[in-house]
Coordinates of C-alpha atoms in Angstrom, one line a residue:
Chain F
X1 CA -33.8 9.1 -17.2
X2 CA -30.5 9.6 -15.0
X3 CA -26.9 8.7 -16.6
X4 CA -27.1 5.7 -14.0
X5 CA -29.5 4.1 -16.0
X6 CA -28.1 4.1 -19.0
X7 CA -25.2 1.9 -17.9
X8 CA -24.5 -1.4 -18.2
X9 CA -22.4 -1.8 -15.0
X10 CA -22.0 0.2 -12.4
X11 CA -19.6 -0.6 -9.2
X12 CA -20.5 2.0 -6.0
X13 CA -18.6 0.6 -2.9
X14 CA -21.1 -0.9 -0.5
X15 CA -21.1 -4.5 -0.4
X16 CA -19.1 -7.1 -0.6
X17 CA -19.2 -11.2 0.8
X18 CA -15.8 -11.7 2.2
X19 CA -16.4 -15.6 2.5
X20 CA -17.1 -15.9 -1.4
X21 CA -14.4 -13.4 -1.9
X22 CA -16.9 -10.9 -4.0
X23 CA -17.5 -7.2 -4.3
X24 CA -20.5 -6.5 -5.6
X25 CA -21.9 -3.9 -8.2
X26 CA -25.5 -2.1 -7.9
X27 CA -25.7 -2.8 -12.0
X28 CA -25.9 -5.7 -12.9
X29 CA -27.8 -6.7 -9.5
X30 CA -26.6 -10.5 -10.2
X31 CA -23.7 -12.6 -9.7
X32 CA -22.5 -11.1 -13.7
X33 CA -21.8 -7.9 -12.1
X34 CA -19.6 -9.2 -9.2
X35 CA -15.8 -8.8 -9.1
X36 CA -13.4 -11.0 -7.5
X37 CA -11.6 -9.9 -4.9
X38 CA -8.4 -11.2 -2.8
X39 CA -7.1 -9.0 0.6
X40 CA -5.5 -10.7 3.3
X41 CA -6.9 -11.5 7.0
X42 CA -5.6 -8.7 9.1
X43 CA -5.6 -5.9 6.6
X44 CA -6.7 -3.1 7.8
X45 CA -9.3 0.2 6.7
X46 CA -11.2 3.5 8.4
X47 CA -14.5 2.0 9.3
X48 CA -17.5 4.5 9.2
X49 CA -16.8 5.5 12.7
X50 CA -13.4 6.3 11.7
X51 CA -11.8 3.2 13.9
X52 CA -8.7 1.8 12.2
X53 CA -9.7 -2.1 11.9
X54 CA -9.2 -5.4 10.6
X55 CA -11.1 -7.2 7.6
X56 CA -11.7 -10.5 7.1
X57 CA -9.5 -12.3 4.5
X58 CA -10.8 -11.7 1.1
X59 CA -13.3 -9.0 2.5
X60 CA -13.3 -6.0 -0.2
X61 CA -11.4 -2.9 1.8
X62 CA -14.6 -0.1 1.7
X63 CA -12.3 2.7 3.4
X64 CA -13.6 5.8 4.6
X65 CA -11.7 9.0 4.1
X66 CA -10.9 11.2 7.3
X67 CA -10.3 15.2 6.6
X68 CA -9.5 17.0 9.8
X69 CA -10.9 14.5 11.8
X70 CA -14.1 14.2 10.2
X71 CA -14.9 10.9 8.4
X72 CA -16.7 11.1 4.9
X73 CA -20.1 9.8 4.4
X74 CA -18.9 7.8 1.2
X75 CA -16.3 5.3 2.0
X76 CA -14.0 4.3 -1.2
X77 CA -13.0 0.7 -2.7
X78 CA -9.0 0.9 -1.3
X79 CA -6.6 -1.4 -3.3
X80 CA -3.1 -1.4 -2.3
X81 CA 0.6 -3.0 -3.2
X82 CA 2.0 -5.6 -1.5
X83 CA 4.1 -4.0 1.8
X84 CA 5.9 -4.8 4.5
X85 CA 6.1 -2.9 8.2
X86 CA 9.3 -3.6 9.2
X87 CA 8.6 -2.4 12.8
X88 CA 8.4 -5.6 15.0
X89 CA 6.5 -4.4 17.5
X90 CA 3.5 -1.9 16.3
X91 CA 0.6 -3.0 18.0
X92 CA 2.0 -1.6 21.3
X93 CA 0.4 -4.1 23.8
X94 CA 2.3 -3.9 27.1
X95 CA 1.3 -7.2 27.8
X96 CA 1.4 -6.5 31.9
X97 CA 4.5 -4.7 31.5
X98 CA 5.6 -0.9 32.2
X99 CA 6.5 -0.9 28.7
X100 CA 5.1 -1.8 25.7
X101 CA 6.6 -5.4 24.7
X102 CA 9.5 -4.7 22.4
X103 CA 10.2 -1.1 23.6
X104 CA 12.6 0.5 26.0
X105 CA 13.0 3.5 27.6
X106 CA 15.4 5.8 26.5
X107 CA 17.6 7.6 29.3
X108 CA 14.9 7.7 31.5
X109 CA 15.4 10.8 33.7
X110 CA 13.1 13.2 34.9
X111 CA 9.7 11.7 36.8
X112 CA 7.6 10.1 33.7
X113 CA 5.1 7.4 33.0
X114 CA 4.0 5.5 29.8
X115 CA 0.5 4.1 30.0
X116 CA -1.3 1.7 27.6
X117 CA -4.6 3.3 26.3
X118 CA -5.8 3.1 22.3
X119 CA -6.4 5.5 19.7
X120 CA -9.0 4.9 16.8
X121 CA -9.4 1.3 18.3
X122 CA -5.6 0.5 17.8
X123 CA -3.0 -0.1 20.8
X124 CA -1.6 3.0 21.7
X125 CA 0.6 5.0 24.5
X126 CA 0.1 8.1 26.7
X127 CA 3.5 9.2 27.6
X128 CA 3.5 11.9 30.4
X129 CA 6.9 13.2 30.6
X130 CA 6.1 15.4 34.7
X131 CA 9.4 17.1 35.1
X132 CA 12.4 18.0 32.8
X133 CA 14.5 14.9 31.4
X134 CA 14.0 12.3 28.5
X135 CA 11.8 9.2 28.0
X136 CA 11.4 8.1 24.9
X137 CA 10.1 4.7 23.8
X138 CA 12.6 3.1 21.4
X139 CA 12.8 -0.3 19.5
X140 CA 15.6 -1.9 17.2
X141 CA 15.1 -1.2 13.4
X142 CA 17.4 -3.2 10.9
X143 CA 16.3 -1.9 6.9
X144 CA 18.2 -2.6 4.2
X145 CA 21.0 0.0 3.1
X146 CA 20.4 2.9 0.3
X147 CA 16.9 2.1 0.1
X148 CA 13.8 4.6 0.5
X149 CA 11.5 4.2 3.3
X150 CA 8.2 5.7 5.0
X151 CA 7.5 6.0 8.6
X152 CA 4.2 7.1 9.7
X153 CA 3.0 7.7 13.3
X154 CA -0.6 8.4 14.7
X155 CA -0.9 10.8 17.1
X156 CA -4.1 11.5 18.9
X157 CA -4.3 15.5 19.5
X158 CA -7.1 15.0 21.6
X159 CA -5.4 13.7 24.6
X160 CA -2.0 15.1 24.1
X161 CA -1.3 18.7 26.2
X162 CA 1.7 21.2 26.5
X163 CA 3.6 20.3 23.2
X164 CA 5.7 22.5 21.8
X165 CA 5.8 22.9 18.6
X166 CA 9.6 22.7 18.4
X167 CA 9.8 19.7 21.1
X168 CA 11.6 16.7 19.0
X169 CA 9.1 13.8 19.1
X170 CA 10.0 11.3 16.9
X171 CA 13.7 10.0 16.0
X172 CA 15.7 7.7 14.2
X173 CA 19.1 7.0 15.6
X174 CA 22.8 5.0 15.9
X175 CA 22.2 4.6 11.8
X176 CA 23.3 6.5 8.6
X177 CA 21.2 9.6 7.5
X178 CA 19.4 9.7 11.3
X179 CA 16.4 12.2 11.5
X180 CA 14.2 13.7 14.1
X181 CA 10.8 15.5 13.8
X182 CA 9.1 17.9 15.8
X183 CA 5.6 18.4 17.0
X184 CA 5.0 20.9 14.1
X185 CA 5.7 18.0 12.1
X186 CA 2.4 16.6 12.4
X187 CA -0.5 17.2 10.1
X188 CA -4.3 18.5 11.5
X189 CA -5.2 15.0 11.8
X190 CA -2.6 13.6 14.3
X191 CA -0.5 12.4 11.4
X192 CA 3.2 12.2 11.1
X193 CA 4.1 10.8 7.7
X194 CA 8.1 10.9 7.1
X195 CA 10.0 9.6 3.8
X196 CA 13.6 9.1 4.5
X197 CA 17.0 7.1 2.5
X198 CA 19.0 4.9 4.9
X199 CA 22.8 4.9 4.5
X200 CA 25.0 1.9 4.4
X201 CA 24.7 1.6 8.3
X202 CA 20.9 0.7 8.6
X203 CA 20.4 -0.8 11.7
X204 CA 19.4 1.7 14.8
X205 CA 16.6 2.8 16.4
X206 CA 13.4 4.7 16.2
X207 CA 12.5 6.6 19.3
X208 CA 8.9 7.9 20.2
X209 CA 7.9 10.1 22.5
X210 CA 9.8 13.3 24.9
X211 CA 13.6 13.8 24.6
X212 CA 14.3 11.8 21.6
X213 CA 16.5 14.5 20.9
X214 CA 17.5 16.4 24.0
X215 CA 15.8 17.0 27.3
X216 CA 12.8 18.0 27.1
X217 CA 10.8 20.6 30.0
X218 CA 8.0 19.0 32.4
X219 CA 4.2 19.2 32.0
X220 CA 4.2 17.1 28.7
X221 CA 1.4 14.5 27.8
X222 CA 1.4 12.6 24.0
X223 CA -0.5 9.9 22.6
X224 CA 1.1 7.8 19.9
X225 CA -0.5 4.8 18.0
X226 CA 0.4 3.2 14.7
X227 CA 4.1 2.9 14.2
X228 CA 5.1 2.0 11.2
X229 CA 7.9 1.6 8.8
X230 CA 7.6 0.1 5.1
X231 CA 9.4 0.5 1.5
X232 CA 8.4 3.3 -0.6
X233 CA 8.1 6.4 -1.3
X234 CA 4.7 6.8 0.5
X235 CA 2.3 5.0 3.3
X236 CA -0.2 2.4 3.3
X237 CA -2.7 1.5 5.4
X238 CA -1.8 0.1 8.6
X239 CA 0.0 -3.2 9.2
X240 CA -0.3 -4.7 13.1
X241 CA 2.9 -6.7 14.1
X242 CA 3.8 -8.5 17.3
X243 CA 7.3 -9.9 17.7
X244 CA 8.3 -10.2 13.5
X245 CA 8.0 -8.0 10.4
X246 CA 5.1 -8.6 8.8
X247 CA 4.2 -8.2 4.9
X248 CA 0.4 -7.6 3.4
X249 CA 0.2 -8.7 -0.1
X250 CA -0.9 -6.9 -2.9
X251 CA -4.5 -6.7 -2.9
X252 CA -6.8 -7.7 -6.3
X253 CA -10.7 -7.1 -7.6
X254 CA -11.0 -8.5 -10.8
X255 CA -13.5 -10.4 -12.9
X256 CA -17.0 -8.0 -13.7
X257 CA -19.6 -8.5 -16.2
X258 CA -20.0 -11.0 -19.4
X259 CA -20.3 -10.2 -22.9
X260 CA -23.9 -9.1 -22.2
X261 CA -22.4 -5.8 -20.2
X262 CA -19.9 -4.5 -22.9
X263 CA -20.0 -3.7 -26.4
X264 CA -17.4 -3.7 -29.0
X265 CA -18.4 -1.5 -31.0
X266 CA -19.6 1.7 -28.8
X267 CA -18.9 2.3 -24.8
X268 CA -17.9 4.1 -22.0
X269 CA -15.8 3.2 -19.1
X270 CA -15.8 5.6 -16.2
X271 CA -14.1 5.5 -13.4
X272 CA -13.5 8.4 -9.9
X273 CA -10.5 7.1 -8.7
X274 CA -7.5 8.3 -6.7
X275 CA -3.7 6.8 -7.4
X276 CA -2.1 6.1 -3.6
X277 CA 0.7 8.4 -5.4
X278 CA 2.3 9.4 -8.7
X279 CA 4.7 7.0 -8.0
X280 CA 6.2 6.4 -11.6
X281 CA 4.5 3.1 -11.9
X282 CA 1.7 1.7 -14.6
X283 CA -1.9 1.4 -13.4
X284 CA -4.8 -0.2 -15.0
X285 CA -8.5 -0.4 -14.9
X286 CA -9.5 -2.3 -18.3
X287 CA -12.2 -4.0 -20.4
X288 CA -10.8 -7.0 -21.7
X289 CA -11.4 -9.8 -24.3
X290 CA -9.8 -12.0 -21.5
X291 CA -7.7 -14.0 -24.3
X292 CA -4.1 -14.0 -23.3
X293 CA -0.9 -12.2 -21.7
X294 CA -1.5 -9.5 -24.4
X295 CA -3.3 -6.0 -24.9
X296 CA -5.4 -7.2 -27.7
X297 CA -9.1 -6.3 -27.5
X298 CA -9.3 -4.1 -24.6
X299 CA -10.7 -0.2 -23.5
X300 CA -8.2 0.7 -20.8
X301 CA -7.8 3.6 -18.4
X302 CA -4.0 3.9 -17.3
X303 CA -2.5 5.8 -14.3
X304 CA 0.7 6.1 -16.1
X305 CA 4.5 6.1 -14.8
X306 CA 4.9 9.2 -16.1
X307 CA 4.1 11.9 -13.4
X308 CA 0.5 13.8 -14.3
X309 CA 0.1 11.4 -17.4
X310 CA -3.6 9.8 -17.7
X311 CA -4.0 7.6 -21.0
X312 CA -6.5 6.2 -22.6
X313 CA -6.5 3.2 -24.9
X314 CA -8.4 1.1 -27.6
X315 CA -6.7 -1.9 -29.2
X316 CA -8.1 -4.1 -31.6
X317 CA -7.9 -8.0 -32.4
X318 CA -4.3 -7.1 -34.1
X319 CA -3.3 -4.9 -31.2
X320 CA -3.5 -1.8 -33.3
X321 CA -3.7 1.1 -30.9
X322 CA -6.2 4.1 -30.9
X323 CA -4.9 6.4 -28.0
X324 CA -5.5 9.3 -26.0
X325 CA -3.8 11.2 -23.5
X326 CA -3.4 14.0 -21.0
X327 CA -0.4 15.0 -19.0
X328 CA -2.0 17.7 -16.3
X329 CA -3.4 15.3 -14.2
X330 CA -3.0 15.1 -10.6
X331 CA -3.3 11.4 -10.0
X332 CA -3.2 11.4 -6.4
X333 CA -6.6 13.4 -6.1
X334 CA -9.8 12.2 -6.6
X335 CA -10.8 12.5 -10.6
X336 CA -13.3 11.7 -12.4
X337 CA -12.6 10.2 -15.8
X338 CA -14.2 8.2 -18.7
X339 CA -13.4 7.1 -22.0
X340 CA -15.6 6.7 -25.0
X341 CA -15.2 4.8 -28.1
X342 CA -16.7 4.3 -31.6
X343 CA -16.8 3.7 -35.1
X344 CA -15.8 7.8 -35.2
X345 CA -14.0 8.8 -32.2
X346 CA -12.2 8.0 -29.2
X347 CA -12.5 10.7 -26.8
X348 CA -10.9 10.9 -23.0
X349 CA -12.9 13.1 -20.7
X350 CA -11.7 14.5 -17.2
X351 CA -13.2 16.4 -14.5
X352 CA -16.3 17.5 -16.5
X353 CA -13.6 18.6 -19.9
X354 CA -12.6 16.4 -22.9
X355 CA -9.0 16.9 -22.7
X356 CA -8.1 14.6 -25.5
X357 CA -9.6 12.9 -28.7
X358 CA -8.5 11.0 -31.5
X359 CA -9.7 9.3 -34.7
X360 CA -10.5 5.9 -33.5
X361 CA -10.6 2.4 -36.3
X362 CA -9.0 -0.2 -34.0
X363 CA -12.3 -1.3 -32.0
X364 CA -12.1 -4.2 -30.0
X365 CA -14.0 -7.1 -30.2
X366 CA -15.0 -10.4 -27.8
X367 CA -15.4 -7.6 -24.2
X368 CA -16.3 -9.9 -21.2
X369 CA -15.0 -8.8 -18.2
X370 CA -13.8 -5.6 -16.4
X371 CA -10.3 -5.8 -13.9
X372 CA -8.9 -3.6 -11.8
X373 CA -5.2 -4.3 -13.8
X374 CA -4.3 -4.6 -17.3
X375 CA -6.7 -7.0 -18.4
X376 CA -3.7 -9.5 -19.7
X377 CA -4.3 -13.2 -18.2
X378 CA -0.9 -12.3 -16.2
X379 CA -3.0 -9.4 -14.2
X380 CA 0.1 -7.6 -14.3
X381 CA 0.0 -3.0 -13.9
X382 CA -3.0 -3.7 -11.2
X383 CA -4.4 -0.7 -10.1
X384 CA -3.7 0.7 -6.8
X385 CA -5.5 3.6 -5.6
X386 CA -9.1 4.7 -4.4
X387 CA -12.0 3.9 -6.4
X388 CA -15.2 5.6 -5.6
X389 CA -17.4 4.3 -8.9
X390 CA -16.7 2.7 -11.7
X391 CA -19.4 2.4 -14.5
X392 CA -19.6 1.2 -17.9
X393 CA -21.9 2.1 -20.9
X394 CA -22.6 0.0 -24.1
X395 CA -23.4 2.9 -25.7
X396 CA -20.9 6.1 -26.8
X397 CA -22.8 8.9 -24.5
X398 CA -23.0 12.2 -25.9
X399 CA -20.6 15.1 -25.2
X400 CA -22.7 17.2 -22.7
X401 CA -23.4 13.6 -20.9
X402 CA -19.6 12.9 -20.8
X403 CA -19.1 16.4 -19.2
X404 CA -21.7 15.8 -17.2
X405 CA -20.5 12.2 -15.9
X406 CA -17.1 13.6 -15.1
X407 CA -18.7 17.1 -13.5
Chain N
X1 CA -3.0 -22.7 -3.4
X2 CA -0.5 -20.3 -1.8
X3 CA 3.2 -21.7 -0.8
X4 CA 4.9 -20.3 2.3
X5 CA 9.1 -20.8 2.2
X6 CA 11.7 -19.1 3.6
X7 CA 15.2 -19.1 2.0
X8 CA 19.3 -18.4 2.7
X9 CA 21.4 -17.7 -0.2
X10 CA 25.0 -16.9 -0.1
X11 CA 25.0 -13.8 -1.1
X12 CA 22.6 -10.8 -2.4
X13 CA 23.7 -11.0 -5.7
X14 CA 22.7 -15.0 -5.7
X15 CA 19.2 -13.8 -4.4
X16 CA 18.5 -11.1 -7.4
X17 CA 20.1 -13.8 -10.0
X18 CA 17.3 -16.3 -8.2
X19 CA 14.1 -13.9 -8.7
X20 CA 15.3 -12.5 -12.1
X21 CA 15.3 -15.8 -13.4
X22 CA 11.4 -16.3 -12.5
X23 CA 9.0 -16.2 -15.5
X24 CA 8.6 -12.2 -16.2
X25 CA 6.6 -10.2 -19.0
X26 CA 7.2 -7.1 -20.4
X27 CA 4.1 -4.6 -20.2
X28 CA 3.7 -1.8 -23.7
X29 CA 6.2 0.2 -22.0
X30 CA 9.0 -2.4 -21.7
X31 CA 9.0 -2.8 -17.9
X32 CA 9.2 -6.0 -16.5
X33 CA 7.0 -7.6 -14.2
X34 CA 7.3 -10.9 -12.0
X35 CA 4.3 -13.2 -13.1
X36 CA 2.1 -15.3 -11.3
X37 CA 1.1 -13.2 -8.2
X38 CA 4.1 -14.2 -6.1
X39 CA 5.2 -12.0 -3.2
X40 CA 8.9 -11.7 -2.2
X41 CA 10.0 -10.2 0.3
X42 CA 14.0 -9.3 0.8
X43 CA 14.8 -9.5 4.6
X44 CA 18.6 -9.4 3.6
X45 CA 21.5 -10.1 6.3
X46 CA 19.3 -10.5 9.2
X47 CA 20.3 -9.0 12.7
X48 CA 21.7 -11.9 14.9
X49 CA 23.0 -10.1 17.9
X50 CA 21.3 -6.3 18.9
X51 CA 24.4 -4.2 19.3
X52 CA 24.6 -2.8 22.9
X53 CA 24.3 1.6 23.5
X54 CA 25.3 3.3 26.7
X55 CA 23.9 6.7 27.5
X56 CA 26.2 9.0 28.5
X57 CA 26.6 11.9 30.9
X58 CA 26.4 14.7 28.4
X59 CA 23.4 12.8 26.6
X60 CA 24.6 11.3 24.0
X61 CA 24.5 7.8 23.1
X62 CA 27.5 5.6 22.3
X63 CA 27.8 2.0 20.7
X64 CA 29.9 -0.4 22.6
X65 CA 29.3 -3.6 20.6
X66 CA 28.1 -3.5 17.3
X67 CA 25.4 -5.4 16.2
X68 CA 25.8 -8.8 14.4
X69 CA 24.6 -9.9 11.0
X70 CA 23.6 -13.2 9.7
X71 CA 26.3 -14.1 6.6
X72 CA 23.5 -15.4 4.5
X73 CA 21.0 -13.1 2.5
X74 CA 17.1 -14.0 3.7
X75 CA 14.2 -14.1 1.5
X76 CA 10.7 -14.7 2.2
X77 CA 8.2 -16.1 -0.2
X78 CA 4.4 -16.5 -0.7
X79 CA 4.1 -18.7 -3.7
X80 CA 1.2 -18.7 -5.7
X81 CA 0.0 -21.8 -7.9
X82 CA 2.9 -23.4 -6.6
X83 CA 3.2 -26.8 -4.3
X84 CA 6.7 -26.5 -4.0
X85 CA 9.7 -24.5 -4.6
X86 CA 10.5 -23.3 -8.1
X87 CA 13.9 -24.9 -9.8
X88 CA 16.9 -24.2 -8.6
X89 CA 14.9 -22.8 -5.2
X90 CA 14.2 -25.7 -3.4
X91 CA 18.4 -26.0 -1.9
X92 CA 18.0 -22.8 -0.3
X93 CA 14.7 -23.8 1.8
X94 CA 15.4 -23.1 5.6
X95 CA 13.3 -23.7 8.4
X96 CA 13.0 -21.4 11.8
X97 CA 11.4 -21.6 14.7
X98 CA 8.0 -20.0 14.8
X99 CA 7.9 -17.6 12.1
X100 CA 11.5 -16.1 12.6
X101 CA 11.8 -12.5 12.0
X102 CA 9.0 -12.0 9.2
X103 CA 5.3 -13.4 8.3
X104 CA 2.8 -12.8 5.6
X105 CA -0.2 -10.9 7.3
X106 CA -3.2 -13.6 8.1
X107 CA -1.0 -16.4 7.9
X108 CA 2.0 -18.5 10.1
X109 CA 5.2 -20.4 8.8

């Protein structure tokens, strides 16, 4: 008998029903072991061919990850916060035009040429800059002052030819704290990811393309896809406008299992997840008595706002607290964790280690349902991140299973 | 039920007293969080008038207007559970044209 089929629930991204807004689990193979999910129409996620599209509203995000330009056979469950590209025009549709709508051309010397084409399915330009001079692409940007900001830019290596690693390809400008970024810039993939601080003079431009920065020589081709521009310290997936800023809420899976599928007195909950970032915020994945806007009666994993910190916890029907901990964590990787509780114990496993146990007498009672937040009927600390499997036990497995689980 | 409003308040300051007074909780570590799923969005003084840019000889790039900012402070808002604006919201409703310089992804003022 494998691990799998000892557990009670088990959640491996692979189908969902976007018109009945559910994600469904492999265990239990009924409508008990469904969550409830809500994404908006237009969000967007790596299909298996590695082609950035859009979902369906209320379609679970099953993301696949792309290394070095290969995309993974396993895709994840992708849950993000609520964001906003501020860039009004990403989608990069010329629209008939020599430019792409909402885009001019910088200077515009030297012989040059900007034609539509797409990258990863998405809107995208080839700029060709022939002889020496400067072409850029720009559009308006107005962000708000003294505030933190990413910009990330796709660029397709494939089809671009004769960069330089030094040549200046992407710029902010006529703002406080302007920045350019070279070719070396970019990561292996074609990425250009960029966290930046405006001043109190926040309203410029962003420039893509040759001579952002200077002049730049002949015999230059890039491809550029993607633009985008949101709040935070880090990016999200991508957010198509046309003409106005455009905001994707926070995304949400809740609602898994009955009292049938947890058990107060013994469990496991195990999860492989990723955080987006350790971005000093609280993150939850918990097992909840579903009672109130309080912690009592739940098992909870937490992605904690303190950087490295895992926690575990265990609250009873008073909200007495039985907790574990570890604070060498790197929550932005992909780890494997699980929690077990008893009469005896409470014991936090990662990576195939315990790294953390503790005498546990404040066991829950009434379990019914598993979220993807705190478990508190105001779904607050949601959990945003990568989720490859989540599984839960009604029984406390043994040590070499719980190494083995998280191995 | 989702709510789609767009608001103009006097001031930034008026804005943050606005959203701070929304119903919040506290989580085990004290933080507060805005309940009941809404999404706000701060647009802030809104660009009226782009500011005009001339290149120049030596490639550089000079401003010869500045660019113009709305006086009011603009906040977007996707309600949730809500039919209309929350107290002390509602006198601060503005309409636009189309969906102005923001939407909600998926949706239209």
């Amino acid at each position: 008998m494998s691990l799998y089929d000892k557990a009670s629930l088990v959640m491996i991204p692979s189908g969902y029903k976007a018109s009945s807004a559910t994600l469904y689990s492999v265990v239990p193979n009924t409508s008990v072991g469904d969550f409830d999910v809500t994404v908006d129409a237009d969000a967007t996620r790596v299909n298996k061919d590695g082609l950035i599209e859009s979902v369906a509203a209320n379609q679970a995000r099953l993301d696949y990850p792309l290394t070095n330009g290969v995309v993974g056979d396993c895709p994840h469950l992708l849950l993000e916060p609520s964001r906003t590209n501020f860039l009004t025009y990403s989608t990069l549709d010329f629209n008939g035009g020599a430019t792409p709508t909402g885009w001019t051309v910088g200077f515009g010397t030297g012989t040059f040429s900007h034609t539509e084409t797409t990258y990863k399915g998405q809107g995208a330009v080839k700029h060709t800059q022939s002889t020496t001079g400067r072409s850029y692409l720009s559009e308006t940007i107005s962000l708000s002052a003294s505030t933190t900001y990413t910009l990330r830019v796709e660029f397709d290596r494939n089809n671009s030819s004769g960069i330089d690693d030094t040549d200046y390809i992407v710029a902010t400008a006529n703002m406080d704290n302007s920045f350019a970024k070279q070719w070396s810039d970019v990561d292996d993939d074609g990425i250009l990811e960029v966290q930046f601080t405006t001043g109190t003079d926040a309203t410029g431009e962003l420039r893509l393309g040759f001579g952002v920065s200077g002049n730049e020589d002949g015999g230059k081709t890039i491809v550029f896809s993607m633009p985008q521009i949101e709040a935070g310290s880090y990016s999200t997936s991508y957010i198509p406008t046309s003409g106005f800023a455009v905001t994707r809420t926070a995304d949400t899976c809740n609602g898994a299992g009955d009292s049938s599928t947890f058990n107060d007195s013994e469990g496991v909950l195990f999860a492989e997840i990723a955080a987006l970032a350790d971005d000093g915020t609280s993150r939850r994945i918990t097992i909840t008595d579903d009672s109130g806007a309080n912690y009592n009666n739940i098992v909870s994993l937490e992605l904690d706002e303190s950087t490295n910190t895992l926690k575990g916890f265990v609250i009873n029907n008073s909200g007495n607290i039985t907790s574990v901990s570890t604070t060498n964590l790197n929550q932005d990787e992909n780890n494997k964790i699980a929690l077990k509780y008893n009469s005896a114990s409470t014991n936090l496993y990662v990576n195939g280690s315990e790294v953390d146990s503790a005498t546990s007498t404040n066991l829950p009672t009434g379990l019914v349902k598993l979220d993807f937040d705190s478990g508190r009927s105001d779904e607050i600390q949601g959990f945003y991140g990568k989720c490859k499997q989540i599984m839960v036990f009604n029984e406390a497995l043994s040590d070499s299973e719980l190494q083995q689980l998280t191995s | 039920m989702e709510l789609f409003k767009k608001y103009e308040f006097d001031s930034q300051e008026q804005a943050e007293s606005k959203i701070a007074a929304l119903p919040h909780d506290t989580d085990d570590e004290g933080n507060e969080w805005l309940i009941g799923k809404h999404t706000i969005v701060k647009l802030g003084h809104i660009v009226t008038q782009e500011g005009i840019y001339e290149d120049t000889e030596d490639g550089d790039i000079v401003e010869v207007t500045p660019p113009v900012y709305a006086d009011k402070y603009s906040v977007d808002v996707l309600w949730r559970g809500l039919d209309s604006s929350p107290y002390g919201w509602a006198s601060y409703e503005i309409t636009v044209e189309g969906n102005g310089v923001h939407t909600f992804l998926g949706r239209n003022f």
